[in-house]
GROMACS .gro file of N, CA and C in nm:
model
  447
    1UNK      N    1  -2.225   4.241  -7.588
    1UNK     CA    2  -2.227   4.137  -7.685
    1UNK      C    3  -2.228   4.202  -7.824
    2UNK      N    4  -2.136   4.159  -7.907
    2UNK     CA    5  -2.122   4.220  -8.039
    2UNK      C    6  -2.174   4.120  -8.143
    3UNK      N    7  -2.262   4.167  -8.231
    3UNK     CA    8  -2.314   4.085  -8.341
    3UNK      C    9  -2.299   4.162  -8.470
    4UNK      N   10  -2.289   4.090  -8.579
    4UNK     CA   11  -2.283   4.154  -8.709
    4UNK      C   12  -2.415   4.131  -8.780
    5UNK      N   13  -2.467   4.237  -8.837
    5UNK     CA   14  -2.592   4.226  -8.911
    5UNK      C   15  -2.579   4.308  -9.039
    6UNK      N   16  -2.575   4.238  -9.148
    6UNK     CA   17  -2.569   4.307  -9.277
    6UNK      C   18  -2.446   4.393  -9.292
    7UNK      N   19  -2.329   4.350  -9.237
    7UNK     CA   20  -2.207   4.425  -9.255
    7UNK      C   21  -2.186   4.529  -9.148
    8UNK      N   22  -2.289   4.558  -9.065
    8UNK     CA   23  -2.275   4.655  -8.957
    8UNK      C   24  -2.259   4.580  -8.827
    9UNK      N   25  -2.176   4.633  -8.742
    9UNK     CA   26  -2.159   4.574  -8.610
    9UNK      C   27  -2.263   4.633  -8.516
   10UNK      N   28  -2.327   4.542  -8.441
   10UNK     CA   29  -2.426   4.586  -8.345
   10UNK      C   30  -2.372   4.557  -8.205
   11UNK      N   31  -2.388   4.655  -8.120
   11UNK     CA   32  -2.350   4.637  -7.980
   11UNK      C   33  -2.475   4.651  -7.899
   12UNK      N   34  -2.519   4.539  -7.840
   12UNK     CA   35  -2.641   4.532  -7.760
   12UNK      C   36  -2.761   4.588  -7.839
   13UNK      N   37  -2.769   4.550  -7.961
   13UNK     CA   38  -2.883   4.590  -8.042
   13UNK      C   39  -2.868   4.725  -8.108
   14UNK      N   40  -2.765   4.801  -8.077
   14UNK     CA   41  -2.745   4.934  -8.136
   14UNK      C   42  -2.624   4.928  -8.228
   15UNK      N   43  -2.622   5.006  -8.332
   15UNK     CA   44  -2.506   5.005  -8.420
   15UNK      C   45  -2.383   5.060  -8.345
   16UNK      N   46  -2.271   4.998  -8.367
   16UNK     CA   47  -2.149   5.036  -8.299
   16UNK      C   48  -2.077   5.143  -8.379
   17UNK      N   49  -2.031   5.242  -8.309
   17UNK     CA   50  -1.958   5.350  -8.375
   17UNK      C   51  -1.809   5.331  -8.350
   18UNK      N   52  -1.731   5.356  -8.445
   18UNK     CA   53  -1.587   5.351  -8.428
   18UNK      C   54  -1.543   5.477  -8.354
   19UNK      N   55  -1.465   5.457  -8.252
   19UNK     CA   56  -1.418   5.570  -8.172
   19UNK      C   57  -1.274   5.596  -8.210
   20UNK      N   58  -1.242   5.716  -8.239
   20UNK     CA   59  -1.105   5.753  -8.270
   20UNK      C   60  -1.043   5.813  -8.146
   21UNK      N   61  -0.917   5.786  -8.129
   21UNK     CA   62  -0.849   5.840  -8.012
   21UNK      C   63  -0.805   5.982  -8.040
   22UNK      N   64  -0.805   6.058  -7.936
   22UNK     CA   65  -0.766   6.198  -7.949
   22UNK      C   66  -0.615   6.208  -7.939
   23UNK      N   67  -0.560   6.290  -8.014
   23UNK     CA   68  -0.417   6.313  -8.012
   23UNK      C   69  -0.392   6.448  -7.950
   24UNK      N   70  -0.408   6.455  -7.817
   24UNK     CA   71  -0.381   6.581  -7.750
   24UNK      C   72  -0.272   6.559  -7.645
   25UNK      N   73  -0.241   6.663  -7.575
   25UNK     CA   74  -0.131   6.660  -7.478
   25UNK      C   75  -0.162   6.564  -7.363
   26UNK      N   76  -0.283   6.561  -7.315
   26UNK     CA   77  -0.322   6.474  -7.203
   26UNK      C   78  -0.305   6.327  -7.239
   27UNK      N   79  -0.355   6.287  -7.352
   27UNK     CA   80  -0.343   6.146  -7.392
   27UNK      C   81  -0.197   6.110  -7.418
   28UNK      N   82  -0.120   6.205  -7.470
   28UNK     CA   83   0.022   6.180  -7.491
   28UNK      C   84   0.092   6.161  -7.357
   29UNK      N   85   0.059   6.243  -7.258
   29UNK     CA   86   0.118   6.229  -7.125
   29UNK      C   87   0.076   6.097  -7.061
   30UNK      N   88  -0.052   6.061  -7.076
   30UNK     CA   89  -0.100   5.934  -7.018
   30UNK      C   90  -0.031   5.815  -7.085
   31UNK      N   91  -0.012   5.822  -7.213
   31UNK     CA   92   0.059   5.715  -7.284
   31UNK      C   93   0.204   5.707  -7.238
   32UNK      N   94   0.263   5.825  -7.219
   32UNK     CA   95   0.402   5.830  -7.173
   32UNK      C   96   0.412   5.773  -7.031
   33UNK      N   97   0.319   5.807  -6.944
   33UNK     CA   98   0.317   5.756  -6.807
   33UNK      C   99   0.298   5.604  -6.808
   34UNK      N  100   0.207   5.557  -6.892
   34UNK     CA  101   0.182   5.412  -6.902
   34UNK      C  102   0.306   5.339  -6.954
   35UNK      N  103   0.372   5.399  -7.053
   35UNK     CA  104   0.494   5.340  -7.105
   35UNK      C  105   0.603   5.337  -6.997
   36UNK      N  106   0.612   5.445  -6.920
   36UNK     CA  107   0.708   5.452  -6.812
   36UNK      C  108   0.679   5.344  -6.707
   37UNK      N  109   0.552   5.326  -6.673
   37UNK     CA  110   0.514   5.222  -6.576
   37UNK      C  111   0.552   5.083  -6.628
   38UNK      N  112   0.524   5.058  -6.753
   38UNK     CA  113   0.555   4.927  -6.813
   38UNK      C  114   0.706   4.902  -6.812
   39UNK      N  115   0.783   5.003  -6.851
   39UNK     CA  116   0.929   4.985  -6.853
   39UNK      C  117   0.983   4.969  -6.711
   40UNK      N  118   0.925   5.044  -6.616
   40UNK     CA  119   0.966   5.030  -6.476
   40UNK      C  120   0.933   4.890  -6.425
   41UNK      N  121   0.818   4.838  -6.462
   41UNK     CA  122   0.776   4.704  -6.421
   41UNK      C  123   0.871   4.598  -6.479
   42UNK      N  124   0.910   4.617  -6.606
   42UNK     CA  125   1.003   4.523  -6.670
   42UNK      C  126   1.138   4.525  -6.599
   43UNK      N  127   1.188   4.643  -6.568
   43UNK     CA  128   1.316   4.654  -6.498
   43UNK      C  129   1.308   4.591  -6.360
   44UNK      N  130   1.195   4.613  -6.292
   44UNK     CA  131   1.177   4.554  -6.159
   44UNK      C  132   1.178   4.402  -6.167
   45UNK      N  133   1.108   4.347  -6.265
   45UNK     CA  134   1.105   4.202  -6.282
   45UNK      C  135   1.244   4.149  -6.315
   46UNK      N  136   1.318   4.218  -6.398
   46UNK     CA  137   1.456   4.176  -6.430
   46UNK      C  138   1.545   4.179  -6.307
   47UNK      N  139   1.535   4.288  -6.230
   47UNK     CA  140   1.617   4.298  -6.108
   47UNK      C  141   1.583   4.187  -6.010
   48UNK      N  142   1.454   4.163  -5.991
   48UNK     CA  143   1.412   4.056  -5.898
   48UNK      C  144   1.456   3.919  -5.948
   49UNK      N  145   1.452   3.899  -6.079
   49UNK     CA  146   1.498   3.771  -6.135
   49UNK      C  147   1.647   3.752  -6.111
   50UNK      N  148   1.725   3.856  -6.137
   50UNK     CA  149   1.869   3.848  -6.114
   50UNK      C  150   1.897   3.824  -5.966
   51UNK      N  151   1.826   3.894  -5.880
   51UNK     CA  152   1.844   3.874  -5.737
   51UNK      C  153   1.807   3.733  -5.696
   52UNK      N  154   1.698   3.679  -5.750
   52UNK     CA  155   1.655   3.543  -5.716
   52UNK      C  156   1.760   3.441  -5.761
   53UNK      N  157   1.814   3.458  -5.881
   53UNK     CA  158   1.918   3.367  -5.930
   53UNK      C  159   2.041   3.376  -5.841
   54UNK      N  160   2.080   3.497  -5.807
   54UNK     CA  161   2.195   3.517  -5.717
   54UNK      C  162   2.169   3.453  -5.581
   55UNK      N  163   2.049   3.470  -5.528
   55UNK     CA  164   2.015   3.411  -5.397
   55UNK      C  165   2.017   3.259  -5.403
   56UNK      N  166   1.969   3.202  -5.512
   56UNK     CA  167   1.971   3.056  -5.527
   56UNK      C  168   2.114   3.005  -5.534
   57UNK      N  169   2.200   3.074  -5.608
   57UNK     CA  170   2.340   3.032  -5.619
   57UNK      C  171   2.409   3.040  -5.483
   58UNK      N  172   2.391   3.150  -5.414
   58UNK     CA  173   2.453   3.167  -5.282
   58UNK      C  174   2.399   3.063  -5.184
   59UNK      N  175   2.268   3.039  -5.187
   59UNK     CA  176   2.209   2.938  -5.099
   59UNK      C  177   2.265   2.800  -5.129
   60UNK      N  178   2.279   2.768  -5.257
   60UNK     CA  179   2.337   2.639  -5.296
   60UNK      C  180   2.479   2.624  -5.245
   61UNK      N  181   2.558   2.729  -5.258
   61UNK     CA  182   2.696   2.723  -5.208
   61UNK      C  183   2.700   2.706  -5.056
   62UNK      N  184   2.614   2.779  -4.987
   62UNK     CA  185   2.612   2.769  -4.841
   62UNK      C  186   2.567   2.630  -4.796
   63UNK      N  187   2.467   2.577  -4.861
   63UNK     CA  188   2.420   2.442  -4.825
   63UNK      C  189   2.528   2.339  -4.854
   64UNK      N  190   2.594   2.353  -4.969
   64UNK     CA  191   2.703   2.261  -5.004
   64UNK      C  192   2.815   2.268  -4.900
   65UNK      N  193   2.849   2.387  -4.860
   65UNK     CA  194   2.953   2.406  -4.759
   65UNK      C  195   2.911   2.345  -4.626
   66UNK      N  196   2.787   2.365  -4.589
   66UNK     CA  197   2.738   2.311  -4.462
   66UNK      C  198   2.739   2.159  -4.462
   67UNK      N  199   2.700   2.098  -4.573
   67UNK     CA  200   2.699   1.952  -4.582
   67UNK      C  201   2.842   1.898  -4.575
   68UNK      N  202   2.933   1.960  -4.645
   68UNK     CA  203   3.072   1.912  -4.642
   68UNK      C  204   3.133   1.929  -4.503
   69UNK      N  205   3.100   2.039  -4.437
   69UNK     CA  206   3.151   2.059  -4.301
   69UNK      C  207   3.090   1.958  -4.205
   70UNK      N  208   2.964   1.925  -4.223
   70UNK     CA  209   2.899   1.827  -4.136
   70UNK      C  210   2.963   1.689  -4.153
   71UNK      N  211   2.994   1.651  -4.277
   71UNK     CA  212   3.058   1.521  -4.298
   71UNK      C  213   3.200   1.522  -4.242
   72UNK      N  214   3.273   1.632  -4.257
   72UNK     CA  215   3.407   1.642  -4.201
   72UNK      C  216   3.402   1.634  -4.048
   73UNK      N  217   3.302   1.698  -3.988
   73UNK     CA  218   3.286   1.694  -3.844
   73UNK      C  219   3.256   1.553  -3.797
   74UNK      N  220   3.173   1.483  -3.872
   74UNK     CA  221   3.140   1.345  -3.836
   74UNK      C  222   3.264   1.256  -3.842
   75UNK      N  223   3.346   1.275  -3.945
   75UNK     CA  224   3.471   1.199  -3.956
   75UNK      C  225   3.564   1.231  -3.840
   76UNK      N  226   3.575   1.357  -3.804
   76UNK     CA  227   3.662   1.397  -3.693
   76UNK      C  228   3.612   1.338  -3.561
   77UNK      N  229   3.480   1.336  -3.540
   77UNK     CA  230   3.426   1.277  -3.418
   77UNK      C  231   3.455   1.128  -3.412
   78UNK      N  232   3.442   1.059  -3.525
   78UNK     CA  233   3.473   0.916  -3.528
   78UNK      C  234   3.621   0.894  -3.498
   79UNK      N  235   3.705   0.976  -3.556
   79UNK     CA  236   3.849   0.966  -3.531
   79UNK      C  237   3.879   0.995  -3.384
   80UNK      N  238   3.810   1.092  -3.327
   80UNK     CA  239   3.831   1.128  -3.187
   80UNK      C  240   3.796   1.011  -3.095
   81UNK      N  241   3.681   0.947  -3.119
   81UNK     CA  242   3.642   0.833  -3.034
   81UNK      C  243   3.741   0.719  -3.049
   82UNK      N  244   3.789   0.696  -3.171
   82UNK     CA  245   3.888   0.590  -3.192
   82UNK      C  246   4.017   0.622  -3.117
   83UNK      N  247   4.061   0.747  -3.123
   83UNK     CA  248   4.184   0.785  -3.053
   83UNK      C  249   4.166   0.782  -2.901
   84UNK      N  250   4.046   0.816  -2.853
   84UNK     CA  251   4.021   0.807  -2.709
   84UNK      C  252   4.028   0.662  -2.661
   85UNK      N  253   3.974   0.570  -2.742
   85UNK     CA  254   3.983   0.428  -2.706
   85UNK      C  255   4.128   0.382  -2.703
   86UNK      N  256   4.203   0.423  -2.805
   86UNK     CA  257   4.345   0.386  -2.810
   86UNK      C  258   4.421   0.445  -2.691
   87UNK      N  259   4.386   0.568  -2.655
   87UNK     CA  260   4.452   0.633  -2.541
   87UNK      C  261   4.422   0.558  -2.411
   88UNK      N  262   4.297   0.512  -2.395
   88UNK     CA  263   4.262   0.435  -2.275
   88UNK      C  264   4.342   0.305  -2.270
   89UNK      N  265   4.356   0.239  -2.385
   89UNK     CA  266   4.436   0.116  -2.390
   89UNK      C  267   4.582   0.144  -2.355
   90UNK      N  268   4.634   0.253  -2.409
   90UNK     CA  269   4.773   0.287  -2.381
   90UNK      C  270   4.794   0.325  -2.234
   91UNK      N  271   4.695   0.387  -2.173
   91UNK     CA  272   4.708   0.418  -2.030
   91UNK      C  273   4.712   0.290  -1.947
   92UNK      N  274   4.628   0.193  -1.985
   92UNK     CA  275   4.629   0.064  -1.913
   92UNK      C  276   4.764  -0.003  -1.933
   93UNK      N  277   4.816   0.002  -2.058
   93UNK     CA  278   4.946  -0.059  -2.086
   93UNK      C  279   5.056   0.014  -2.007
   94UNK      N  280   5.047   0.147  -1.998
   94UNK     CA  281   5.146   0.224  -1.922
   94UNK      C  282   5.144   0.184  -1.775
   95UNK      N  283   5.023   0.169  -1.720
   95UNK     CA  284   5.011   0.129  -1.579
   95UNK      C  285   5.071  -0.009  -1.557
   96UNK      N  286   5.045  -0.101  -1.651
   96UNK     CA  287   5.103  -0.235  -1.640
   96UNK      C  288   5.255  -0.229  -1.647
   97UNK      N  289   5.309  -0.147  -1.735
   97UNK     CA  290   5.455  -0.135  -1.746
   97UNK      C  291   5.515  -0.071  -1.622
   98UNK      N  292   5.446   0.025  -1.564
   98UNK     CA  293   5.497   0.086  -1.439
   98UNK      C  294   5.500  -0.019  -1.326
   99UNK      N  295   5.395  -0.100  -1.319
   99UNK     CA  296   5.393  -0.207  -1.218
   99UNK      C  297   5.505  -0.306  -1.244
  100UNK      N  298   5.531  -0.338  -1.370
  100UNK     CA  299   5.639  -0.430  -1.406
  100UNK      C  300   5.775  -0.371  -1.363
  101UNK      N  301   5.792  -0.240  -1.381
  101UNK     CA  302   5.917  -0.175  -1.339
  101UNK      C  303   5.935  -0.187  -1.189
  102UNK      N  304   5.825  -0.164  -1.116
  102UNK     CA  305   5.834  -0.174  -0.970
  102UNK      C  306   5.870  -0.317  -0.928
  103UNK      N  307   5.808  -0.415  -0.998
  103UNK     CA  308   5.836  -0.556  -0.965
  103UNK      C  309   5.979  -0.593  -1.001
  104UNK      N  310   6.030  -0.538  -1.112
  104UNK     CA  311   6.167  -0.572  -1.153
  104UNK      C  312   6.272  -0.516  -1.057
  105UNK      N  313   6.234  -0.424  -0.974
  105UNK     CA  314   6.327  -0.374  -0.872
  105UNK      C  315   6.330  -0.467  -0.750
  106UNK      N  316   6.242  -0.567  -0.746
  106UNK     CA  317   6.235  -0.662  -0.636
  106UNK      C  318   6.315  -0.786  -0.674
  107UNK      N  319   6.411  -0.826  -0.588
  107UNK     CA  320   6.499  -0.941  -0.617
  107UNK      C  321   6.421  -1.072  -0.620
  108UNK      N  322   6.321  -1.088  -0.537
  108UNK     CA  323   6.243  -1.212  -0.535
  108UNK      C  324   6.167  -1.231  -0.667
  109UNK      N  325   6.115  -1.124  -0.721
  109UNK     CA  326   6.043  -1.133  -0.848
  109UNK      C  327   6.138  -1.170  -0.962
  110UNK      N  328   6.259  -1.113  -0.959
  110UNK     CA  329   6.358  -1.145  -1.062
  110UNK      C  330   6.396  -1.293  -1.053
  111UNK      N  331   6.410  -1.344  -0.932
  111UNK     CA  332   6.443  -1.487  -0.915
  111UNK      C  333   6.329  -1.574  -0.968
  112UNK      N  334   6.207  -1.535  -0.943
  112UNK     CA  335   6.090  -1.610  -0.992
  112UNK      C  336   6.088  -1.612  -1.145
  113UNK      N  337   6.117  -1.499  -1.207
  113UNK     CA  338   6.122  -1.491  -1.353
  113UNK      C  339   6.234  -1.579  -1.410
  114UNK      N  340   6.349  -1.577  -1.343
  114UNK     CA  341   6.462  -1.658  -1.389
  114UNK      C  342   6.427  -1.807  -1.381
  115UNK      N  343   6.358  -1.849  -1.274
  115UNK     CA  344   6.317  -1.989  -1.263
  115UNK      C  345   6.216  -2.025  -1.371
  116UNK      N  346   6.120  -1.940  -1.393
  116UNK     CA  347   6.012  -1.970  -1.487
  116UNK      C  348   6.059  -1.965  -1.633
  117UNK      N  349   6.128  -1.858  -1.671
  117UNK     CA  350   6.162  -1.837  -1.811
  117UNK      C  351   6.292  -1.905  -1.853
  118UNK      N  352   6.390  -1.911  -1.762
  118UNK     CA  353   6.521  -1.960  -1.801
  118UNK      C  354   6.558  -2.091  -1.730
  119UNK      N  355   6.464  -2.148  -1.657
  119UNK     CA  356   6.483  -2.274  -1.587
  119UNK      C  357   6.605  -2.273  -1.496
  120UNK      N  358   6.631  -2.160  -1.433
  120UNK     CA  359   6.739  -2.151  -1.335
  120UNK      C  360   6.684  -2.192  -1.199
  121UNK      N  361   6.768  -2.253  -1.117
  121UNK     CA  362   6.720  -2.297  -0.986
  121UNK      C  363   6.818  -2.261  -0.877
  122UNK      N  364   6.765  -2.256  -0.756
  122UNK     CA  365   6.853  -2.238  -0.641
  122UNK      C  366   6.918  -2.371  -0.612
  123UNK      N  367   7.013  -2.368  -0.522
  123UNK     CA  368   7.080  -2.493  -0.487
  123UNK      C  369   6.980  -2.584  -0.416
  124UNK      N  370   6.973  -2.707  -0.462
  124UNK     CA  371   6.884  -2.805  -0.402
  124UNK      C  372   6.745  -2.807  -0.461
  125UNK      N  373   6.715  -2.724  -0.557
  125UNK     CA  374   6.582  -2.723  -0.619
  125UNK      C  375   6.583  -2.809  -0.744
  126UNK      N  376   6.470  -2.878  -0.767
  126UNK     CA  377   6.451  -2.953  -0.891
  126UNK      C  378   6.332  -2.888  -0.961
  127UNK      N  379   6.349  -2.862  -1.090
  127UNK     CA  380   6.244  -2.794  -1.165
  127UNK      C  381   6.169  -2.897  -1.248
  128UNK      N  382   6.038  -2.897  -1.230
  128UNK     CA  383   5.950  -2.982  -1.309
  128UNK      C  384   5.868  -2.890  -1.400
  129UNK      N  385   5.861  -2.923  -1.529
  129UNK     CA  386   5.779  -2.843  -1.620
  129UNK      C  387   5.656  -2.923  -1.658
  130UNK      N  388   5.544  -2.860  -1.650
  130UNK     CA  389   5.417  -2.921  -1.686
  130UNK      C  390   5.371  -2.853  -1.814
  131UNK      N  391   5.339  -2.932  -1.916
  131UNK     CA  392   5.294  -2.868  -2.040
  131UNK      C  393   5.163  -2.793  -2.018
  132UNK      N  394   5.159  -2.673  -2.069
  132UNK     CA  395   5.041  -2.589  -2.050
  132UNK      C  396   4.948  -2.593  -2.170
  133UNK      N  397   4.982  -2.676  -2.271
  133UNK     CA  398   4.901  -2.683  -2.392
  133UNK      C  399   4.767  -2.751  -2.367
  134UNK      N  400   4.766  -2.851  -2.279
  134UNK     CA  401   4.644  -2.927  -2.256
  134UNK      C  402   4.570  -2.872  -2.135
  135UNK      N  403   4.436  -2.874  -2.139
  135UNK     CA  404   4.360  -2.833  -2.021
  135UNK      C  405   4.378  -2.933  -1.908
  136UNK      N  406   4.344  -2.892  -1.787
  136UNK     CA  407   4.367  -2.974  -1.668
  136UNK      C  408   4.291  -3.106  -1.675
  137UNK      N  409   4.173  -3.108  -1.732
  137UNK     CA  410   4.093  -3.230  -1.742
  137UNK      C  411   4.159  -3.335  -1.830
  138UNK      N  412   4.220  -3.294  -1.939
  138UNK     CA  413   4.287  -3.386  -2.029
  138UNK      C  414   4.414  -3.441  -1.965
  139UNK      N  415   4.485  -3.357  -1.888
  139UNK     CA  416   4.606  -3.403  -1.820
  139UNK      C  417   4.571  -3.511  -1.719
  140UNK      N  418   4.461  -3.494  -1.649
  140UNK     CA  419   4.421  -3.594  -1.550
  140UNK      C  420   4.382  -3.724  -1.621
  141UNK      N  421   4.314  -3.714  -1.736
  141UNK     CA  422   4.274  -3.835  -1.809
  141UNK      C  423   4.397  -3.908  -1.861
  142UNK      N  424   4.499  -3.839  -1.908
  142UNK     CA  425   4.621  -3.903  -1.954
  142UNK      C  426   4.695  -3.969  -1.838
  143UNK      N  427   4.695  -3.902  -1.725
  143UNK     CA  428   4.765  -3.959  -1.609
  143UNK      C  429   4.696  -4.089  -1.567
  144UNK      N  430   4.566  -4.097  -1.571
  144UNK     CA  431   4.493  -4.218  -1.537
  144UNK      C  432   4.522  -4.330  -1.636
  145UNK      N  433   4.534  -4.295  -1.765
  145UNK     CA  434   4.565  -4.395  -1.867
  145UNK      C  435   4.704  -4.452  -1.844
  146UNK      N  436   4.800  -4.367  -1.808
  146UNK     CA  437   4.935  -4.414  -1.782
  146UNK      C  438   4.940  -4.504  -1.661
  147UNK      N  439   4.860  -4.473  -1.558
  147UNK     CA  440   4.855  -4.556  -1.437
  147UNK      C  441   4.794  -4.693  -1.470
  148UNK      N  442   4.697  -4.696  -1.561
  148UNK     CA  443   4.631  -4.822  -1.595
  148UNK      C  444   4.723  -4.913  -1.671
  149UNK      N  445   4.817  -4.867  -1.739
  149UNK     CA  446   4.909  -4.949  -1.816
  149UNK      C  447   5.006  -5.011  -1.722
   0.00000   0.00000   0.00000
């Protein structure tokens, strides 16, 4: 504890003496070593700072790349599922068309199509067309109304 009394500095009740530093080879070497340590410490801190900044930049780039690749992968997976669904539909359509080809090679099926679509008939046949727009229940109700008249 340092106190001042009458212009003199007291240290723990005793007058304080000013100490002068020695200017010899040992103190010069110690000062030089201390200066070297301080400069080495500053360089180390600078190097670590530069490395940390570089690591942050590289990490940011890698994370950015990973996020963009993850979104691209998600888009590709969605596209893949959509194309798989379309492929399944096309396979069903292909199977139906193959069956249609097999049926078109049958003369009886061709005659049935000609009767249905083009109203062609064999000799002695009469073709009656029933409208398919109305459900069966409504057709029956109309038929009953016509009978009542």
